[in-house]
Amino acid sequence: MSEAFYSHARLYDLMFPGGGPAVDFYRAEANRQGGRVLELGCGTGHKLIPIASDGHPCVGLDFSSDMLAEAQRKANERGVAVEWVQSDMRAFDLGRTFDFVFITANSLLHLHDAEDLVSCFRSVRRHLAPGARFVFDVFNPSVRLLAEADGVRRTRESFMDPDRGNVSVDVAEIYDAPAQVTRGTWHFSTDSEPDFVVAPLEIRSIFPQELPLLVSLGGLRLVERFGDWSGRPFAVDTPLQLCICESA
């Protein structure tokens, strides 16, 4: 499970500061659709707070109370109103519909079982207003990269923490092929505090041919699938599966 990874919301934001083409894409999609917006797996609000600042009524749903608390703090700091809801994206009922629903940054891949993914899609379907769109992005799995997940601890990146100084991030991963899940352990260290956080992070792979089937079983229809944030058609070498869906 990956809950411990997301209990360190401040570190998460330092490592993944947000911004960039993903924010631009989802902001443009929300503006194109108009109306009410729901983000599942919203984290600390990287995408949703900018969308709310454009004037859309927004709801952010996440399983982690720590991430939601940081999202609330950031929204307050910017003077933006967002409704934050702690719930499970596999099965939720907000009692209303939305014009635009999205899941970004591989958040969908925290659901490992096909039954959970289908349950999530069915919950989304129940919350779609007439003419609404559901958009999500997941990585395009590379069999070569998955095979290289050998359990060896390697340095992945580093970032600056104003309080701790330079933080290095080491990751050790193995790929569980029958489950289609990469099981990783992330180690955060400084020179004076080695491994001050050690947290598991487990991410599923959704392969291109199974994705439309899972979407369909959830009562949705895959309208378009792009390969990157520029709208390039999905292909074998593109990094993303950026999926545009509607009610079936």
XYZ file of N, CA and C in Angstrom:
744
model
N 0.850 -1.192 0.000
C 0.000 0.000 0.000
C 0.885 1.242 0.000
N 0.300 2.377 -0.360
C 1.090 3.590 -0.567
C 0.673 4.744 0.327
N -0.170 4.489 1.343
C -0.656 5.590 2.170
C 0.486 6.344 2.834
N 1.517 5.611 3.313
C 2.612 6.267 4.027
C 3.336 7.275 3.144
N 3.412 6.998 1.864
C 4.085 7.904 0.941
C 3.403 9.264 0.922
N 2.066 9.255 1.011
C 1.301 10.490 0.897
C 1.001 11.142 2.246
N 1.578 10.601 3.320
C 1.425 11.237 4.627
C 2.449 12.352 4.828
N 3.302 12.562 3.833
C 4.326 13.613 3.895
C 4.035 14.622 2.781
N 2.932 15.359 2.949
C 2.446 16.231 1.877
C 3.435 17.335 1.542
N 4.092 17.874 2.547
C 5.042 18.971 2.295
C 6.227 18.478 1.467
N 6.757 17.314 1.807
C 7.848 16.743 1.020
C 7.385 16.448 -0.404
N 6.170 15.958 -0.533
C 5.619 15.657 -1.856
C 5.632 16.900 -2.729
N 5.193 18.023 -2.175
C 5.146 19.255 -2.962
C 6.532 19.779 -3.298
N 7.497 19.562 -2.410
C 8.866 19.987 -2.717
C 9.451 19.133 -3.844
N 9.115 17.851 -3.849
C 9.641 16.950 -4.870
C 8.892 17.110 -6.192
N 7.576 17.334 -6.103
C 6.741 17.505 -7.292
C 6.053 18.865 -7.180
N 6.710 19.942 -7.593
C 6.177 21.285 -7.335
C 4.987 21.685 -8.203
N 4.616 20.884 -9.172
C 3.443 21.214 -9.980
C 3.788 22.162 -11.115
N 2.755 22.654 -11.783
C 2.960 23.498 -12.947
C 3.227 22.678 -14.189
N 3.545 23.352 -15.290
C 3.913 22.671 -16.517
C 2.736 22.338 -17.412
N 2.986 21.536 -18.461
C 1.972 21.293 -19.483
C 0.756 20.525 -18.989
N 0.907 19.692 -17.957
C -0.257 18.960 -17.448
C -1.286 19.918 -16.864
N -0.827 20.901 -16.095
C -1.743 21.898 -15.540
C -2.416 22.668 -16.668
N -1.633 23.067 -17.657
C -2.190 23.823 -18.782
C -3.259 23.010 -19.512
N -2.987 21.721 -19.705
C -3.930 20.860 -20.424
C -5.253 20.748 -19.668
N -5.189 20.402 -18.392
C -6.434 20.195 -17.639
C -7.181 21.500 -17.416
N -6.459 22.568 -17.286
C -7.109 23.876 -17.134
C -7.866 24.225 -18.410
N -7.245 23.979 -19.555
C -7.900 24.256 -20.835
C -9.125 23.360 -21.041
N -9.010 22.090 -20.639
C -10.140 21.173 -20.777
C -11.305 21.603 -19.894
N -11.011 22.020 -18.664
C -12.068 22.484 -17.761
C -12.747 23.726 -18.319
N -11.967 24.637 -18.870
C -12.538 25.853 -19.453
C -13.372 25.525 -20.684
N -12.955 24.531 -21.439
C -13.696 24.134 -22.637
C -15.046 23.524 -22.255
N -15.048 22.704 -21.218
C -16.284 22.058 -20.780
C -17.204 23.016 -20.031
N -16.603 23.858 -19.168
C -17.399 24.734 -18.322
C -18.100 23.956 -17.226
N -18.770 24.652 -16.337
C -19.554 23.998 -15.302
C -18.723 23.477 -14.146
N -19.284 22.461 -13.476
C -18.688 21.948 -12.245
C -17.598 20.929 -12.536
N -16.560 20.953 -11.698
C -15.362 20.140 -11.925
C -15.115 19.268 -10.701
N -14.778 17.996 -10.950
C -14.395 17.054 -9.902
C -13.055 16.444 -10.256
N -12.107 16.513 -9.317
C -10.849 15.792 -9.484
C -10.766 14.688 -8.453
N -10.478 13.472 -8.922
C -10.253 12.324 -8.051
C -8.751 12.140 -7.863
N -8.345 11.797 -6.632
C -6.914 11.700 -6.344
C -6.261 13.062 -6.481
N -6.902 14.077 -5.903
C -6.493 15.469 -6.149
C -5.205 15.862 -5.452
N -4.742 15.075 -4.479
C -3.496 15.399 -3.796
C -3.548 16.755 -3.129
N -2.513 17.540 -3.350
C -2.425 18.861 -2.722
C -2.964 19.973 -3.619
N -3.685 19.603 -4.669
C -4.377 20.605 -5.480
C -3.568 21.240 -6.578
N -2.499 20.587 -7.049
C -1.672 21.158 -8.117
C -2.490 21.573 -9.332
N -3.428 20.714 -9.742
C -4.237 20.997 -10.936
C -5.526 21.723 -10.577
N -6.150 21.336 -9.456
C -7.495 21.820 -9.176
C -7.518 23.270 -8.712
N -6.543 23.700 -7.954
C -6.547 25.091 -7.472
C -6.455 26.082 -8.641
N -5.584 25.870 -9.636
C -5.620 26.768 -10.796
C -6.947 26.744 -11.535
N -7.593 25.575 -11.639
C -8.888 25.489 -12.299
C -9.935 26.264 -11.510
N -9.912 26.113 -10.185
C -10.861 26.856 -9.344
C -10.629 28.353 -9.445
N -9.375 28.753 -9.634
C -9.084 30.188 -9.748
C -9.667 30.787 -11.012
N -10.026 29.934 -11.998
C -10.693 30.411 -13.213
C -12.192 30.596 -13.009
N -12.687 30.262 -11.824
C -14.093 30.505 -11.516
C -14.989 29.297 -11.556
N -14.425 28.106 -11.758
C -15.248 26.899 -11.798
C -15.548 26.403 -10.384
N -16.780 25.982 -10.102
C -17.064 25.298 -8.835
C -16.330 23.954 -8.829
N -15.486 23.729 -7.850
C -14.598 22.575 -7.866
C -14.711 21.742 -6.597
N -14.621 20.418 -6.780
C -14.546 19.470 -5.676
C -13.299 18.618 -5.897
N -12.509 18.463 -4.844
C -11.336 17.601 -4.886
C -11.499 16.452 -3.911
N -11.340 15.229 -4.401
C -11.502 14.024 -3.585
C -10.177 13.304 -3.483
N -9.801 12.907 -2.280
C -8.569 12.168 -2.080
C -8.712 11.277 -0.854
N -7.932 10.196 -0.829
C -7.960 9.267 0.293
C -7.128 9.763 1.470
N -6.137 10.636 1.196
C -5.174 11.065 2.210
C -5.608 12.361 2.877
N -5.827 12.313 4.181
C -6.175 13.521 4.925
C -5.014 14.505 4.957
N -3.769 13.983 4.941
C -2.600 14.869 4.960
C -2.507 15.685 3.670
N -2.751 15.039 2.544
C -2.706 15.755 1.271
C -3.830 16.789 1.191
N -5.007 16.429 1.668
C -6.128 17.362 1.633
C -5.895 18.560 2.546
N -5.269 18.337 3.699
C -4.983 19.455 4.600
C -4.033 20.448 3.935
N -3.040 19.935 3.205
C -2.117 20.826 2.503
C -2.827 21.528 1.345
N -3.716 20.814 0.658
C -4.495 21.432 -0.417
C -5.349 22.579 0.127
N -5.984 22.368 1.280
C -6.801 23.413 1.881
C -5.956 24.626 2.245
N -4.769 24.363 2.800
C -3.879 25.473 3.168
C -3.493 26.278 1.936
N -3.158 25.602 0.842
C -2.743 26.289 -0.370
C -3.902 27.069 -1.008
N -5.103 26.468 -0.979
C -6.263 27.166 -1.530
C -6.567 28.420 -0.717
N -6.484 28.307 0.604
C -6.706 29.474 1.461
C -5.686 30.570 1.175
N -4.449 30.155 0.971
C -3.365 31.112 0.712
C -3.626 31.889 -0.569
N -4.233 31.228 -1.552
C -4.525 31.884 -2.830
C -5.912 32.511 -2.869
N -6.683 32.331 -1.795
C -8.030 32.896 -1.768
C -8.987 32.219 -2.720
N -8.814 30.906 -2.885
C -9.630 30.138 -3.836
C -10.524 29.182 -3.058
N -11.801 29.118 -3.440
C -12.755 28.223 -2.786
C -12.802 26.882 -3.508
N -12.494 25.805 -2.776
C -12.595 24.435 -3.284
C -13.202 23.589 -2.174
N -14.093 22.673 -2.542
C -14.617 21.721 -1.572
C -13.731 20.483 -1.589
N -13.135 20.171 -0.452
C -12.235 19.016 -0.348
C -12.956 17.885 0.369
N -12.890 16.678 -0.192
C -13.618 15.528 0.329
C -12.648 14.367 0.515
N -12.616 13.810 1.721
C -11.820 12.607 1.955
C -12.688 11.392 1.662
N -12.306 10.628 0.653
C -13.088 9.457 0.262
C -12.232 8.571 -0.628
N -12.779 7.446 -0.981
C -12.104 6.422 -1.784
C -12.637 6.504 -3.209
N -11.751 6.701 -4.176
C -12.211 6.846 -5.559
C -12.814 5.570 -6.124
N -12.611 4.448 -5.452
C -13.197 3.200 -5.951
C -14.715 3.192 -5.844
N -15.259 3.870 -4.845
C -16.708 3.879 -4.642
C -17.055 5.125 -3.842
N -17.673 6.087 -4.497
C -18.013 7.336 -3.828
C -19.355 7.819 -4.344
N -20.041 8.617 -3.525
C -21.335 9.179 -3.913
C -21.412 10.596 -3.356
N -21.280 11.574 -4.228
C -21.299 12.979 -3.831
C -22.680 13.603 -3.983
N -23.642 12.830 -4.493
C -25.010 13.312 -4.577
C -25.243 14.395 -5.608
N -24.369 14.481 -6.594
C -24.529 15.490 -7.647
C -23.709 15.064 -8.854
N -23.902 15.760 -9.967
C -23.147 15.449 -11.178
C -22.210 16.604 -11.518
N -21.265 16.295 -12.418
C -20.221 17.258 -12.786
C -20.079 17.282 -14.303
N -19.615 18.416 -14.793
C -19.415 18.591 -16.232
C -18.035 18.146 -16.692
N -17.111 18.087 -15.761
C -15.755 17.655 -16.091
C -15.189 16.923 -14.881
N -14.770 15.676 -15.092
C -14.155 14.844 -14.048
C -12.795 14.414 -14.561
N -11.784 14.464 -13.711
C -10.463 14.041 -14.167
C -9.650 13.394 -13.054
N -8.717 12.543 -13.491
C -7.733 11.891 -12.612
C -6.394 12.022 -13.314
N -5.431 12.613 -12.638
C -4.162 12.895 -13.312
C -2.975 12.320 -12.541
N -1.796 12.434 -13.165
C -0.510 12.092 -12.534
C -0.472 10.647 -12.062
N -1.038 9.728 -12.849
C -1.020 8.296 -12.539
C -1.774 7.927 -11.265
N -2.594 8.845 -10.737
C -3.306 8.539 -9.491
C -4.215 7.320 -9.642
N -4.753 7.102 -10.836
C -5.603 5.937 -11.072
C -4.857 4.635 -10.799
N -3.535 4.649 -10.945
C -2.742 3.423 -10.854
C -2.515 2.955 -9.430
N -3.052 3.690 -8.446
C -3.055 3.171 -7.076
C -4.120 2.096 -6.904
N -4.993 1.945 -7.875
C -5.974 0.865 -7.877
C -5.362 -0.309 -8.643
N -5.126 -1.399 -7.953
C -4.357 -2.498 -8.542
C -5.219 -3.578 -9.179
N -6.406 -3.811 -8.627
C -7.264 -4.875 -9.134
C -8.179 -4.352 -10.239
N -8.416 -5.178 -11.231
C -9.321 -4.779 -12.316
C -10.702 -4.429 -11.776
N -11.153 -5.157 -10.758
C -12.469 -4.879 -10.172
C -12.515 -3.482 -9.567
N -11.415 -3.047 -8.954
C -11.380 -1.706 -8.359
C -11.385 -0.625 -9.438
N -10.666 -0.865 -10.519
C -10.655 0.101 -11.615
C -12.042 0.237 -12.236
N -12.700 -0.870 -12.460
C -14.049 -0.833 -13.033
C -15.012 -0.148 -12.069
N -14.873 -0.423 -10.771
C -15.723 0.228 -9.774
C -15.523 1.740 -9.785
N -14.285 2.172 -9.904
C -13.994 3.599 -9.996
C -14.665 4.197 -11.220
N -14.519 3.556 -12.372
C -15.125 4.079 -13.600
C -16.653 4.134 -13.488
N -17.245 3.147 -12.833
C -18.702 3.171 -12.650
C -19.126 4.311 -11.726
N -18.330 4.570 -10.697
C -18.627 5.705 -9.822
C -18.527 7.018 -10.597
N -17.497 7.129 -11.444
C -17.362 8.318 -12.294
C -18.589 8.462 -13.192
N -18.983 7.349 -13.817
C -20.131 7.382 -14.738
C -21.372 7.945 -14.052
N -21.591 7.565 -12.805
C -22.780 8.041 -12.084
C -22.719 9.534 -11.788
N -21.520 10.115 -11.842
C -21.353 11.531 -11.501
C -21.214 12.429 -12.728
N -21.390 11.868 -13.928
C -21.246 12.659 -15.146
C -22.585 13.271 -15.547
N -22.594 14.578 -15.707
C -23.769 15.265 -16.225
C -23.899 14.976 -17.724
N -25.073 15.217 -18.320
C -25.201 15.052 -19.772
C -24.164 15.900 -20.513
N -23.458 15.255 -21.448
C -22.439 15.950 -22.219
C -21.107 16.111 -21.508
N -20.983 15.557 -20.296
C -19.743 15.703 -19.526
C -18.627 14.853 -20.110
N -17.415 15.212 -19.739
C -16.244 14.444 -20.138
C -15.464 14.001 -18.906
N -14.869 12.816 -19.039
C -13.975 12.254 -18.026
C -12.621 12.067 -18.690
N -11.594 12.643 -18.094
C -10.247 12.617 -18.674
C -9.277 12.106 -17.624
N -8.367 11.236 -18.037
C -7.330 10.764 -17.120
C -6.049 10.481 -17.893
N -4.945 10.499 -17.175
C -3.670 10.145 -17.780
C -2.951 9.107 -16.926
N -2.393 8.111 -17.613
C -1.533 7.099 -17.002
C -0.341 6.906 -17.929
N 0.744 6.389 -17.380
C 1.921 6.210 -18.235
C 1.700 5.053 -19.205
N 2.425 5.100 -20.297
C 2.413 4.033 -21.281
C 3.492 3.031 -20.896
N 3.132 1.825 -20.441
C 4.143 0.914 -19.900
C 5.196 0.518 -20.926
N 6.436 0.487 -20.466
C 7.557 -0.013 -21.265
C 8.006 -1.339 -20.669
N 7.884 -2.401 -21.438
C 8.288 -3.719 -20.948
C 9.770 -3.714 -20.577
N 10.568 -2.993 -21.331
C 12.009 -2.933 -21.031
C 12.258 -2.293 -19.672
N 11.591 -1.167 -19.394
C 11.794 -0.491 -18.117
C 11.243 -1.319 -16.954
N 10.107 -1.965 -17.164
C 9.555 -2.807 -16.111
C 10.508 -3.950 -15.774
N 11.138 -4.508 -16.792
C 12.069 -5.615 -16.565
C 13.321 -5.165 -15.814
N 13.640 -3.871 -15.883
C 14.824 -3.355 -15.188
C 14.584 -3.094 -13.707
N 13.352 -3.273 -13.242
C 13.045 -3.086 -11.817
C 13.538 -4.314 -11.059
N 14.796 -4.257 -10.625
C 15.481 -5.438 -10.077
C 15.652 -5.400 -8.564
N 15.056 -4.429 -7.888
C 15.155 -4.354 -6.437
C 16.371 -3.633 -5.916
N 17.247 -3.177 -6.804
C 18.466 -2.471 -6.381
C 18.126 -1.013 -6.065
N 18.628 -0.535 -4.948
C 18.386 0.857 -4.546
C 19.266 1.795 -5.369
N 18.623 2.764 -6.021
C 19.338 3.719 -6.853
C 18.843 5.134 -6.562
N 19.739 6.109 -6.708
C 19.346 7.504 -6.536
C 18.546 7.945 -7.747
N 17.356 8.489 -7.483
C 16.481 8.916 -8.576
C 16.561 10.415 -8.804
N 16.585 11.206 -7.723
C 16.580 12.658 -7.868
C 16.951 13.290 -6.544
N 16.999 14.605 -6.553
C 17.197 15.364 -5.312
C 16.425 16.668 -5.427
N 16.137 17.265 -4.267
C 15.435 18.543 -4.247
C 15.860 19.292 -2.997
N 15.565 20.587 -2.985
C 15.977 21.434 -1.865
C 14.813 21.628 -0.907
N 15.046 21.314 0.350
C 14.092 21.549 1.429
C 14.590 22.763 2.215
N 13.796 23.816 2.335
C 14.261 25.016 3.048
C 14.703 24.737 4.478
N 14.140 23.714 5.094
C 14.489 23.405 6.474
C 15.643 22.415 6.585
N 15.664 21.417 5.716
C 16.661 20.346 5.833
C 17.870 20.543 4.920
N 17.719 21.330 3.878
C 18.774 21.420 2.879
C 18.522 20.435 1.757
N 19.576 19.971 1.120
C 19.428 19.077 -0.027
C 18.952 17.698 0.420
N 17.876 17.225 -0.222
C 17.311 15.912 0.068
C 17.510 15.024 -1.150
N 18.144 13.889 -0.953
C 18.297 12.923 -2.042
C 17.226 11.849 -1.907
N 16.776 11.346 -3.044
C 15.710 10.357 -3.089
C 16.233 9.105 -3.788
N 16.302 8.012 -3.036
C 16.676 6.715 -3.585
C 15.438 5.847 -3.683
N 15.390 5.016 -4.726
C 14.234 4.145 -4.934
C 14.724 2.745 -5.274
N 14.102 1.763 -4.645
C 14.323 0.355 -4.991
C 12.989 -0.220 -5.426
N 12.942 -0.821 -6.631
C 11.685 -1.307 -7.183
C 11.821 -2.723 -7.715
N 10.739 -3.475 -7.578
C 10.615 -4.760 -8.258
C 9.290 -4.754 -9.001
N 9.214 -5.494 -10.078
C 7.976 -5.566 -10.855
C 7.330 -6.925 -10.633
N 6.113 -6.891 -10.112
C 5.301 -8.082 -9.896
C 4.462 -8.294 -11.159
N 4.964 -9.135 -12.060
C 4.330 -9.276 -13.373
C 2.914 -9.832 -13.306
N 2.625 -10.874 -12.502
C 1.240 -11.362 -12.470
C 0.234 -10.310 -12.016
N 0.645 -9.444 -11.076
C -0.247 -8.388 -10.587
C -0.189 -7.124 -11.432
N 0.829 -7.023 -12.313
C 1.085 -5.809 -13.102
C 1.329 -4.604 -12.198
N 2.036 -4.829 -11.099
C 2.288 -3.793 -10.103
C 3.791 -3.658 -9.852
N 4.279 -2.420 -9.939
C 5.651 -2.114 -9.548
C 5.642 -1.754 -8.067
N 6.399 -2.524 -7.285
C 6.432 -2.342 -5.838
C 7.759 -1.674 -5.469
N 7.663 -0.434 -5.017
C 8.868 0.347 -4.741
C 8.955 0.757 -3.287
N 10.180 1.036 -2.866
C 10.439 1.651 -1.566
C 11.259 2.900 -1.814
N 10.749 4.041 -1.337
C 11.385 5.336 -1.535
C 12.092 5.748 -0.242
N 13.349 6.165 -0.375
C 14.178 6.566 0.763
C 14.545 8.045 0.604
N 14.198 8.860 1.587
C 14.530 10.283 1.597
C 15.642 10.502 2.617
N 16.715 11.163 2.188
C 17.886 11.317 3.055
C 18.527 12.681 2.882
N 19.137 13.159 3.968
C 20.096 14.256 3.907
C 21.405 13.737 4.478
N 22.460 14.531 4.379
C 23.750 14.098 4.921
C 23.667 13.815 6.415
N 22.861 14.603 7.120
C 22.766 14.433 8.575
C 21.620 13.510 8.997
N 20.671 13.236 8.083
C 19.511 12.394 8.404
C 19.315 11.340 7.316
N 20.119 10.307 7.304
C 19.897 9.262 6.303
C 18.567 8.546 6.548
N 17.845 8.351 5.470
C 16.570 7.622 5.516
C 15.617 8.193 6.565
N 15.456 9.515 6.561
C 14.534 10.105 7.538
C 13.077 9.806 7.196
N 12.809 9.454 5.940
C 11.519 8.891 5.554
C 11.794 7.692 4.659
N 11.159 6.571 4.959
C 11.178 5.383 4.100
C 9.728 4.977 3.891
N 9.281 4.993 2.632
C 7.859 4.774 2.366
C 7.666 3.904 1.132
N 6.722 2.969 1.196
C 6.410 2.162 0.010
C 5.535 2.934 -0.966
N 5.697 2.619 -2.238
C 4.835 3.183 -3.278
C 4.624 2.099 -4.325
N 3.378 1.707 -4.512
C 3.049 0.614 -5.424
C 2.135 1.136 -6.527
N 2.557 0.938 -7.776
C 1.868 1.510 -8.930
C 1.585 0.412 -9.954
N 0.344 0.342 -10.392
C -0.059 -0.638 -11.396
C 0.324 -0.166 -12.794
N 0.475 -1.079 -13.699
C 0.556 -0.757 -15.124
C -0.765 -1.137 -15.788
N -1.251 -0.255 -16.644
C -2.410 -0.583 -17.483
C -1.917 -0.598 -18.924
N -1.957 -1.770 -19.542
C -1.439 -1.902 -20.894
C -2.470 -1.420 -21.921
N -1.987 -0.947 -23.067
C -2.876 -0.250 -24.010
C -4.107 -1.024 -24.451
N -3.982 -2.359 -24.648
C -5.154 -3.085 -25.135
C -6.178 -3.352 -24.043
N -5.757 -3.407 -22.776
C -6.733 -3.654 -21.713
C -7.456 -2.375 -21.301
N -6.858 -1.221 -21.567
C -7.442 0.026 -21.087
C -8.846 0.276 -21.642
N -9.084 0.191 -22.951
C -10.451 0.434 -23.440
C -11.464 -0.549 -22.872
N -11.051 -1.789 -22.624
C -11.961 -2.783 -22.060
C -12.368 -2.402 -20.646
N -11.413 -1.980 -19.808
C -11.726 -1.559 -18.447
C -12.662 -0.354 -18.453
N -12.375 0.587 -19.342
C -13.232 1.769 -19.466
C -14.653 1.362 -19.854
N -14.775 0.457 -20.823
C -16.075 0.009 -21.295
C -16.854 -0.720 -20.203
N -16.174 -1.548 -19.429
C -16.837 -2.264 -18.337
C -17.352 -1.301 -17.276
N -16.757 -0.115 -17.219
C -17.200 0.903 -16.288
C -18.328 1.774 -16.805
N -18.861 1.456 -17.984
C -19.975 2.226 -18.534
C -19.555 3.482 -19.263
N -18.292 3.513 -19.690
C -17.748 4.684 -20.372
C -17.275 4.302 -21.770
N -17.026 5.313 -22.576
C -16.512 5.106 -23.932
C -15.260 5.940 -24.118
N -14.200 5.296 -24.580
C -12.948 6.000 -24.866
C -13.099 6.720 -26.201
N -13.119 8.059 -26.154
C -13.337 8.865 -27.349
C -12.025 9.125 -28.073
N -10.994 9.499 -27.323
C -9.676 9.788 -27.895
C -8.608 9.358 -26.907
N -7.437 9.022 -27.452
C -6.289 8.715 -26.603
C -5.063 9.389 -27.211
N -4.491 10.330 -26.470
C -3.308 11.053 -26.913
C -2.054 10.466 -26.258
N -0.914 10.787 -26.849
C 0.345 10.247 -26.357
C 1.173 11.216 -25.547
N 0.801 12.510 -25.578
C 1.497 13.496 -24.764
C 0.594 14.709 -24.589
N 1.106 15.727 -23.880
C 0.277 16.886 -23.538
C 0.005 17.791 -24.730
N 0.742 17.611 -25.826
C 0.522 18.430 -27.011
C -0.606 17.887 -27.885
N -1.132 16.710 -27.550
C -2.180 16.104 -28.360
C -1.664 15.191 -29.451
N -0.396 14.793 -29.366
C 0.147 13.847 -30.344
C -0.600 12.517 -30.240
N -0.944 11.888 -31.364
C -1.661 10.619 -31.306
C -0.897 9.581 -30.492
N -1.642 8.751 -29.786
C -1.015 7.697 -29.001
C -0.303 6.718 -29.921
N 0.922 6.339 -29.536
C 1.717 5.394 -30.318
C 2.607 4.601 -29.367
N 3.315 3.634 -29.925
C 4.113 2.734 -29.106
C 5.182 3.471 -28.303
N 5.677 4.592 -28.835
C 6.799 5.279 -28.200
C 6.384 6.523 -27.420
N 5.076 6.777 -27.289
C 4.650 7.965 -26.557
C 4.629 7.671 -25.058
N 4.902 8.686 -24.224
C 5.051 8.428 -22.790
C 3.742 8.245 -22.042
N 2.649 8.798 -22.575
C 1.392 8.825 -21.844
C 0.289 8.081 -22.579
N -0.716 7.686 -21.798
C -2.033 7.369 -22.334
C -2.965 8.429 -21.736
N -3.219 9.446 -22.515
C -4.045 10.572 -22.091
C -5.428 10.366 -22.698
N -6.378 9.980 -21.859
C -7.631 9.402 -22.336
C -8.807 10.341 -22.130
N -9.576 10.556 -23.186
C -10.782 11.361 -23.165
C -11.979 10.408 -23.258
N -12.861 10.455 -22.251
C -13.964 9.514 -22.180
C -15.294 10.233 -22.009
N -16.360 9.542 -22.417
C -17.725 10.000 -22.219
C -18.562 8.828 -21.724
N -19.762 9.119 -21.282
C -20.682 8.047 -20.910
C -21.000 7.204 -22.138
N -21.062 5.902 -21.944
C -21.365 5.003 -23.060
C -22.840 5.061 -23.394
